[in-house]
JSON list of C-alpha atoms in Angstrom, two decimals:
[
{"chain": "A", "resi": 4, "resn": "GLY", "atom": "CA", "xyz": [0.91, 14.99, 1.91]},
{"chain": "A", "resi": 5, "resn": "PRO", "atom": "CA", "xyz": [0.83, 17.30, -1.31]},
{"chain": "A", "resi": 6, "resn": "SER", "atom": "CA", "xyz": [2.35, 16.10, -5.00]},
{"chain": "A", "resi": 7, "resn": "GLU", "atom": "CA", "xyz": [5.19, 17.45, -5.63]},
{"chain": "A", "resi": 8, "resn": "GLU", "atom": "CA", "xyz": [4.03, 19.32, -8.63]},
{"chain": "A", "resi": 9, "resn": "LYS", "atom": "CA", "xyz": [1.83, 21.00, -6.69]},
{"chain": "A", "resi": 10, "resn": "LEU", "atom": "CA", "xyz": [3.47, 21.50, -3.63]},
{"chain": "A", "resi": 11, "resn": "LYS", "atom": "CA", "xyz": [5.97, 24.06, -5.92]},
{"chain": "A", "resi": 12, "resn": "ASN", "atom": "CA", "xyz": [2.46, 25.54, -7.11]},
{"chain": "A", "resi": 13, "resn": "LEU", "atom": "CA", "xyz": [1.61, 25.84, -3.52]},
{"chain": "A", "resi": 14, "resn": "ARG", "atom": "CA", "xyz": [4.58, 27.21, -2.48]},
{"chain": "A", "resi": 15, "resn": "GLU", "atom": "CA", "xyz": [5.28, 30.15, -5.52]},
{"chain": "A", "resi": 16, "resn": "PHE", "atom": "CA", "xyz": [1.37, 30.80, -4.72]},
{"chain": "A", "resi": 17, "resn": "LEU", "atom": "CA", "xyz": [2.42, 32.01, -0.94]},
{"chain": "A", "resi": 18, "resn": "LYS", "atom": "CA", "xyz": [5.32, 33.82, -2.19]},
{"chain": "A", "resi": 19, "resn": "THR", "atom": "CA", "xyz": [3.73, 35.88, -4.03]},
{"chain": "A", "resi": 20, "resn": "ALA", "atom": "CA", "xyz": [1.10, 36.25, -0.51]},
{"chain": "A", "resi": 21, "resn": "GLY", "atom": "CA", "xyz": [3.83, 37.30, 1.08]},
{"chain": "A", "resi": 22, "resn": "LEU", "atom": "CA", "xyz": [3.46, 33.57, 3.48]},
{"chain": "A", "resi": 23, "resn": "SER", "atom": "CA", "xyz": [5.49, 30.32, 3.68]},
{"chain": "A", "resi": 24, "resn": "LEU", "atom": "CA", "xyz": [4.95, 26.64, 4.09]},
{"chain": "A", "resi": 25, "resn": "GLY", "atom": "CA", "xyz": [7.23, 24.99, 6.25]},
{"chain": "A", "resi": 26, "resn": "GLY", "atom": "CA", "xyz": [8.47, 21.33, 5.61]},
{"chain": "A", "resi": 27, "resn": "GLY", "atom": "CA", "xyz": [10.60, 21.30, 3.63]},
{"chain": "A", "resi": 28, "resn": "ASP", "atom": "CA", "xyz": [9.77, 19.05, 0.48]},
{"chain": "A", "resi": 29, "resn": "LYS", "atom": "CA", "xyz": [7.73, 16.37, 3.34]},
{"chain": "A", "resi": 30, "resn": "PRO", "atom": "CA", "xyz": [5.83, 19.34, 5.12]},
{"chain": "A", "resi": 31, "resn": "GLN", "atom": "CA", "xyz": [3.35, 17.88, 8.07]},
{"chain": "A", "resi": 32, "resn": "ALA", "atom": "CA", "xyz": [-0.05, 18.80, 9.13]},
{"chain": "A", "resi": 33, "resn": "SER", "atom": "CA", "xyz": [0.71, 21.12, 11.30]},
{"chain": "A", "resi": 34, "resn": "ASP", "atom": "CA", "xyz": [2.82, 22.70, 8.93]},
{"chain": "A", "resi": 35, "resn": "TYR", "atom": "CA", "xyz": [0.10, 23.54, 7.09]},
{"chain": "A", "resi": 36, "resn": "ALA", "atom": "CA", "xyz": [-1.68, 24.36, 10.25]},
{"chain": "A", "resi": 37, "resn": "GLU", "atom": "CA", "xyz": [0.39, 26.97, 11.27]},
{"chain": "A", "resi": 38, "resn": "VAL", "atom": "CA", "xyz": [-0.44, 29.11, 7.71]},
{"chain": "A", "resi": 39, "resn": "MET", "atom": "CA", "xyz": [-3.66, 28.75, 8.18]},
{"chain": "A", "resi": 40, "resn": "ASP", "atom": "CA", "xyz": [-3.26, 30.22, 11.69]},
{"chain": "A", "resi": 41, "resn": "LYS", "atom": "CA", "xyz": [-1.37, 33.34, 10.08]},
{"chain": "A", "resi": 42, "resn": "ILE", "atom": "CA", "xyz": [-3.75, 34.40, 7.50]},
{"chain": "A", "resi": 43, "resn": "LYS", "atom": "CA", "xyz": [-7.46, 33.44, 9.68]},
{"chain": "A", "resi": 44, "resn": "SER", "atom": "CA", "xyz": [-7.80, 37.54, 10.41]},
{"chain": "A", "resi": 45, "resn": "ARG", "atom": "CA", "xyz": [-6.40, 38.03, 6.88]},
{"chain": "A", "resi": 46, "resn": "PRO", "atom": "CA", "xyz": [-9.56, 39.42, 3.96]},
{"chain": "A", "resi": 47, "resn": "ASP", "atom": "CA", "xyz": [-8.27, 36.77, 1.68]},
{"chain": "A", "resi": 48, "resn": "ALA", "atom": "CA", "xyz": [-8.07, 34.42, 3.69]},
{"chain": "A", "resi": 49, "resn": "PRO", "atom": "CA", "xyz": [-10.92, 31.43, 1.65]},
{"chain": "A", "resi": 50, "resn": "MET", "atom": "CA", "xyz": [-9.31, 32.24, -1.17]},
{"chain": "A", "resi": 51, "resn": "LEU", "atom": "CA", "xyz": [-5.61, 31.15, 0.38]},
{"chain": "A", "resi": 52, "resn": "GLN", "atom": "CA", "xyz": [-7.75, 28.16, 2.56]},
{"chain": "A", "resi": 53, "resn": "THR", "atom": "CA", "xyz": [-8.93, 26.99, -1.03]},
{"chain": "A", "resi": 54, "resn": "MET", "atom": "CA", "xyz": [-5.33, 27.07, -2.33]},
{"chain": "A", "resi": 55, "resn": "LEU", "atom": "CA", "xyz": [-4.57, 24.68, 0.83]},
{"chain": "A", "resi": 56, "resn": "LEU", "atom": "CA", "xyz": [-7.21, 22.39, 0.28]},
{"chain": "A", "resi": 57, "resn": "ARG", "atom": "CA", "xyz": [-6.17, 22.49, -3.24]},
{"chain": "A", "resi": 58, "resn": "SER", "atom": "CA", "xyz": [-2.58, 21.58, -3.01]},
{"chain": "A", "resi": 59, "resn": "MET", "atom": "CA", "xyz": [-3.38, 17.82, -1.16]},
{"chain": "A", "resi": 60, "resn": "GLN", "atom": "CA", "xyz": [-4.00, 14.96, -2.93]},
{"chain": "A", "resi": 61, "resn": "GLN", "atom": "CA", "xyz": [-7.50, 13.68, -3.14]},
{"chain": "A", "resi": 62, "resn": "ALA", "atom": "CA", "xyz": [-8.00, 10.33, -0.68]},
{"chain": "A", "resi": 63, "resn": "VAL", "atom": "CA", "xyz": [-8.43, 7.86, -2.28]},
{"chain": "A", "resi": 64, "resn": "TYR", "atom": "CA", "xyz": [-10.33, 4.42, -0.05]},
{"chain": "A", "resi": 65, "resn": "SER", "atom": "CA", "xyz": [-7.68, 1.08, 0.81]},
{"chain": "A", "resi": 66, "resn": "PRO", "atom": "CA", "xyz": [-6.66, -1.63, 3.11]},
{"chain": "A", "resi": 67, "resn": "ASP", "atom": "CA", "xyz": [-4.13, 0.79, 4.25]},
{"chain": "A", "resi": 68, "resn": "ASN", "atom": "CA", "xyz": [-4.21, 2.55, 6.84]},
{"chain": "A", "resi": 69, "resn": "ILE", "atom": "CA", "xyz": [-2.74, 5.70, 6.00]},
{"chain": "A", "resi": 70, "resn": "GLY", "atom": "CA", "xyz": [-4.37, 8.03, 8.43]},
{"chain": "A", "resi": 71, "resn": "HIS", "atom": "CA", "xyz": [-5.61, 11.61, 7.35]},
{"chain": "A", "resi": 72, "resn": "PHE", "atom": "CA", "xyz": [-2.82, 14.20, 6.52]},
{"chain": "A", "resi": 73, "resn": "GLY", "atom": "CA", "xyz": [-5.48, 17.18, 6.93]},
{"chain": "A", "resi": 74, "resn": "LEU", "atom": "CA", "xyz": [-6.61, 16.15, 10.09]},
{"chain": "A", "resi": 75, "resn": "ALA", "atom": "CA", "xyz": [-2.87, 15.06, 11.27]},
{"chain": "A", "resi": 76, "resn": "TYR", "atom": "CA", "xyz": [-4.48, 11.79, 12.49]},
{"chain": "A", "resi": 77, "resn": "GLU", "atom": "CA", "xyz": [-2.43, 8.39, 12.16]},
{"chain": "A", "resi": 78, "resn": "ALA", "atom": "CA", "xyz": [-6.11, 6.39, 11.94]},
{"chain": "A", "resi": 79, "resn": "TYR", "atom": "CA", "xyz": [-8.33, 7.01, 10.44]},
{"chain": "A", "resi": 80, "resn": "ALA", "atom": "CA", "xyz": [-12.31, 5.67, 9.50]},
{"chain": "A", "resi": 81, "resn": "HIS", "atom": "CA", "xyz": [-14.35, 7.62, 7.00]},
{"chain": "A", "resi": 82, "resn": "PHE", "atom": "CA", "xyz": [-17.83, 8.43, 6.80]},
{"chain": "A", "resi": 83, "resn": "THR", "atom": "CA", "xyz": [-19.18, 9.53, 4.13]},
{"chain": "A", "resi": 84, "resn": "SER", "atom": "CA", "xyz": [-22.49, 10.74, 2.84]},
{"chain": "A", "resi": 85, "resn": "PRO", "atom": "CA", "xyz": [-25.87, 9.65, 1.95]},
{"chain": "A", "resi": 86, "resn": "ILE", "atom": "CA", "xyz": [-24.58, 9.22, -1.65]},
{"chain": "A", "resi": 87, "resn": "ARG", "atom": "CA", "xyz": [-21.36, 7.10, -0.92]},
{"chain": "A", "resi": 88, "resn": "ARG", "atom": "CA", "xyz": [-23.34, 4.41, 1.01]},
{"chain": "A", "resi": 89, "resn": "TYR", "atom": "CA", "xyz": [-21.22, 1.62, -0.09]},
{"chain": "A", "resi": 90, "resn": "PRO", "atom": "CA", "xyz": [-18.10, 2.43, 1.94]},
{"chain": "A", "resi": 91, "resn": "ASP", "atom": "CA", "xyz": [-19.31, 3.01, 4.55]},
{"chain": "A", "resi": 92, "resn": "LEU", "atom": "CA", "xyz": [-21.31, -0.29, 4.39]},
{"chain": "A", "resi": 93, "resn": "LEU", "atom": "CA", "xyz": [-17.68, -1.87, 4.33]},
{"chain": "A", "resi": 94, "resn": "VAL", "atom": "CA", "xyz": [-16.52, 0.09, 7.27]},
{"chain": "A", "resi": 95, "resn": "HIS", "atom": "CA", "xyz": [-19.68, -0.74, 9.34]},
{"chain": "A", "resi": 96, "resn": "ARG", "atom": "CA", "xyz": [-19.13, -4.20, 8.41]},
{"chain": "A", "resi": 97, "resn": "SER", "atom": "CA", "xyz": [-14.90, -4.62, 9.44]},
{"chain": "A", "resi": 98, "resn": "ILE", "atom": "CA", "xyz": [-16.13, -2.97, 12.55]},
{"chain": "A", "resi": 99, "resn": "LYS", "atom": "CA", "xyz": [-18.70, -5.73, 13.00]},
{"chain": "A", "resi": 100, "resn": "ALA", "atom": "CA", "xyz": [-15.91, -8.82, 12.90]},
{"chain": "A", "resi": 101, "resn": "ILE", "atom": "CA", "xyz": [-13.55, -6.56, 15.08]},
{"chain": "A", "resi": 102, "resn": "LEU", "atom": "CA", "xyz": [-15.76, -6.11, 17.66]},
{"chain": "A", "resi": 103, "resn": "ALA", "atom": "CA", "xyz": [-16.42, -10.06, 17.25]},
{"chain": "A", "resi": 104, "resn": "HIS", "atom": "CA", "xyz": [-12.91, -11.35, 17.14]},
{"chain": "A", "resi": 105, "resn": "THR", "atom": "CA", "xyz": [-13.34, -12.47, 13.21]},
{"chain": "A", "resi": 106, "resn": "LYS", "atom": "CA", "xyz": [-12.27, -11.29, 9.89]},
{"chain": "A", "resi": 107, "resn": "TYR", "atom": "CA", "xyz": [-14.95, -9.74, 7.14]},
{"chain": "A", "resi": 108, "resn": "ARG", "atom": "CA", "xyz": [-13.80, -11.34, 3.75]},
{"chain": "A", "resi": 109, "resn": "PRO", "atom": "CA", "xyz": [-15.79, -9.37, 1.08]},
{"chain": "A", "resi": 110, "resn": "ALA", "atom": "CA", "xyz": [-16.84, -11.29, -1.91]},
{"chain": "A", "resi": 111, "resn": "PHE", "atom": "CA", "xyz": [-13.54, -10.47, -4.93]},
{"chain": "A", "resi": 112, "resn": "ILE", "atom": "CA", "xyz": [-15.11, -8.06, -7.14]},
{"chain": "A", "resi": 113, "resn": "GLN", "atom": "CA", "xyz": [-13.01, -8.35, -11.41]},
{"chain": "A", "resi": 114, "resn": "GLY", "atom": "CA", "xyz": [-11.37, -4.54, -11.77]},
{"chain": "A", "resi": 115, "resn": "THR", "atom": "CA", "xyz": [-12.45, -4.25, -15.00]},
{"chain": "A", "resi": 116, "resn": "GLU", "atom": "CA", "xyz": [-16.03, -5.17, -14.37]},
{"chain": "A", "resi": 117, "resn": "LEU", "atom": "CA", "xyz": [-16.29, -1.60, -12.28]},
{"chain": "A", "resi": 118, "resn": "ASN", "atom": "CA", "xyz": [-16.91, 1.96, -13.28]},
{"chain": "A", "resi": 119, "resn": "THR", "atom": "CA", "xyz": [-17.82, 1.04, -16.49]},
{"chain": "A", "resi": 120, "resn": "GLN", "atom": "CA", "xyz": [-19.47, 4.57, -16.90]},
{"chain": "A", "resi": 121, "resn": "ILE", "atom": "CA", "xyz": [-17.34, 7.52, -15.44]},
{"chain": "A", "resi": 122, "resn": "SER", "atom": "CA", "xyz": [-15.09, 9.88, -17.38]},
{"chain": "A", "resi": 123, "resn": "PRO", "atom": "CA", "xyz": [-12.40, 9.92, -18.68]},
{"chain": "A", "resi": 124, "resn": "LYS", "atom": "CA", "xyz": [-10.76, 12.34, -16.02]},
{"chain": "A", "resi": 125, "resn": "ALA", "atom": "CA", "xyz": [-11.88, 10.14, -13.45]},
{"chain": "A", "resi": 126, "resn": "ARG", "atom": "CA", "xyz": [-10.66, 6.76, -15.02]},
{"chain": "A", "resi": 127, "resn": "ARG", "atom": "CA", "xyz": [-7.04, 8.50, -15.59]},
{"chain": "A", "resi": 128, "resn": "MET", "atom": "CA", "xyz": [-7.42, 9.55, -11.96]},
{"chain": "A", "resi": 129, "resn": "GLN", "atom": "CA", "xyz": [-8.30, 5.50, -11.48]},
{"chain": "A", "resi": 130, "resn": "ALA", "atom": "CA", "xyz": [-5.33, 4.01, -13.48]},
{"chain": "A", "resi": 131, "resn": "ALA", "atom": "CA", "xyz": [-2.97, 6.56, -11.39]},
{"chain": "A", "resi": 132, "resn": "ASP", "atom": "CA", "xyz": [-4.36, 5.16, -8.59]},
{"chain": "A", "resi": 133, "resn": "ALA", "atom": "CA", "xyz": [-4.18, 1.23, -9.45]},
{"chain": "A", "resi": 134, "resn": "GLU", "atom": "CA", "xyz": [-0.22, 2.00, -11.17]},
{"chain": "A", "resi": 135, "resn": "LYS", "atom": "CA", "xyz": [0.21, 2.92, -7.20]},
{"chain": "A", "resi": 136, "resn": "ARG", "atom": "CA", "xyz": [-1.56, 0.18, -5.70]},
{"chain": "A", "resi": 137, "resn": "ALA", "atom": "CA", "xyz": [0.81, -2.15, -8.97]},
{"chain": "A", "resi": 138, "resn": "GLU", "atom": "CA", "xyz": [4.20, -1.28, -7.02]},
{"chain": "A", "resi": 139, "resn": "ASN", "atom": "CA", "xyz": [3.07, -2.97, -3.78]},
{"chain": "A", "resi": 140, "resn": "VAL", "atom": "CA", "xyz": [1.39, -6.49, -4.95]},
{"chain": "A", "resi": 141, "resn": "ALA", "atom": "CA", "xyz": [3.52, -9.26, -4.13]},
{"chain": "A", "resi": 142, "resn": "ALA", "atom": "CA", "xyz": [3.24, -7.55, -0.38]},
{"chain": "A", "resi": 143, "resn": "ARG", "atom": "CA", "xyz": [-0.46, -6.96, -0.74]},
{"chain": "A", "resi": 144, "resn": "ALA", "atom": "CA", "xyz": [-0.88, -10.74, -1.97]},
{"chain": "A", "resi": 145, "resn": "LYS", "atom": "CA", "xyz": [0.64, -11.86, 1.90]},
{"chain": "A", "resi": 146, "resn": "ARG", "atom": "CA", "xyz": [-1.68, -10.37, 3.17]},
{"chain": "A", "resi": 147, "resn": "ASP", "atom": "CA", "xyz": [-5.86, -10.93, 1.80]},
{"chain": "A", "resi": 148, "resn": "GLU", "atom": "CA", "xyz": [-6.03, -7.67, 0.87]},
{"chain": "A", "resi": 149, "resn": "GLY", "atom": "CA", "xyz": [-6.40, -7.50, -2.47]},
{"chain": "A", "resi": 150, "resn": "VAL", "atom": "CA", "xyz": [-10.13, -7.73, -2.79]},
{"chain": "A", "resi": 151, "resn": "TRP", "atom": "CA", "xyz": [-10.16, -4.10, 0.03]},
{"chain": "A", "resi": 152, "resn": "ASP", "atom": "CA", "xyz": [-8.14, -2.49, -3.43]},
{"chain": "A", "resi": 153, "resn": "GLU", "atom": "CA", "xyz": [-10.06, -3.65, -5.99]},
{"chain": "A", "resi": 154, "resn": "LEU", "atom": "CA", "xyz": [-12.98, -2.06, -3.16]},
{"chain": "A", "resi": 155, "resn": "GLY", "atom": "CA", "xyz": [-10.84, 0.97, -2.92]},
{"chain": "A", "resi": 156, "resn": "LEU", "atom": "CA", "xyz": [-10.70, 1.59, -6.32]},
{"chain": "A", "resi": 157, "resn": "HIS", "atom": "CA", "xyz": [-14.20, 1.18, -6.78]},
{"chain": "A", "resi": 158, "resn": "CYS", "atom": "CA", "xyz": [-15.70, 3.35, -4.09]},
{"chain": "A", "resi": 159, "resn": "SER", "atom": "CA", "xyz": [-12.83, 6.05, -5.39]},
{"chain": "A", "resi": 160, "resn": "ALA", "atom": "CA", "xyz": [-13.77, 6.06, -9.00]},
{"chain": "A", "resi": 161, "resn": "ASN", "atom": "CA", "xyz": [-16.99, 6.47, -7.64]},
{"chain": "A", "resi": 162, "resn": "GLU", "atom": "CA", "xyz": [-16.88, 9.23, -5.39]},
{"chain": "A", "resi": 163, "resn": "ARG", "atom": "CA", "xyz": [-15.31, 10.76, -8.25]},
{"chain": "A", "resi": 164, "resn": "ARG", "atom": "CA", "xyz": [-17.70, 10.69, -10.39]},
{"chain": "A", "resi": 165, "resn": "ALA", "atom": "CA", "xyz": [-20.39, 11.62, -8.16]},
{"chain": "A", "resi": 166, "resn": "ASP", "atom": "CA", "xyz": [-17.77, 14.36, -7.08]},
{"chain": "A", "resi": 167, "resn": "GLU", "atom": "CA", "xyz": [-17.74, 15.47, -10.67]},
{"chain": "A", "resi": 168, "resn": "ALA", "atom": "CA", "xyz": [-21.24, 15.29, -11.50]},
{"chain": "A", "resi": 169, "resn": "SER", "atom": "CA", "xyz": [-21.78, 17.66, -8.51]},
{"chain": "A", "resi": 170, "resn": "ARG", "atom": "CA", "xyz": [-20.27, 20.49, -10.25]}
]
């Protein structure tokens, strides 16, 4: 869902448009859907939709299945555009292993060796992602997912770099 700051900004913006977002401190996808339904016939709908979308956090590749906030799915696999083939490859290899009743274990990648050519903005976002993950290192170590964290950081940073390059 949205960060506290983005949620505050969104609520202030919606108020100026005569709208409100339900859900209190933790709005759900259904709260966003309710606003979307209310605005669909308004002439300012495209701008309002953009503001709703921008209030949400950018997706981050992670071994933790947290679903998809915007789609309100509890489980979600992300298949990307051709510019982002590596995440797709990891998903396909994992699914193949699941179907074979095995576990896919990708090779370990040192995070410091990854993404040496990313922008300062993407680097800050990557650092914030790493900081969030560091809070759960002990739990993840027990589940043999450290390599997936590194791959998630790698893929997220590369996706952000590709997004920045396309602007």
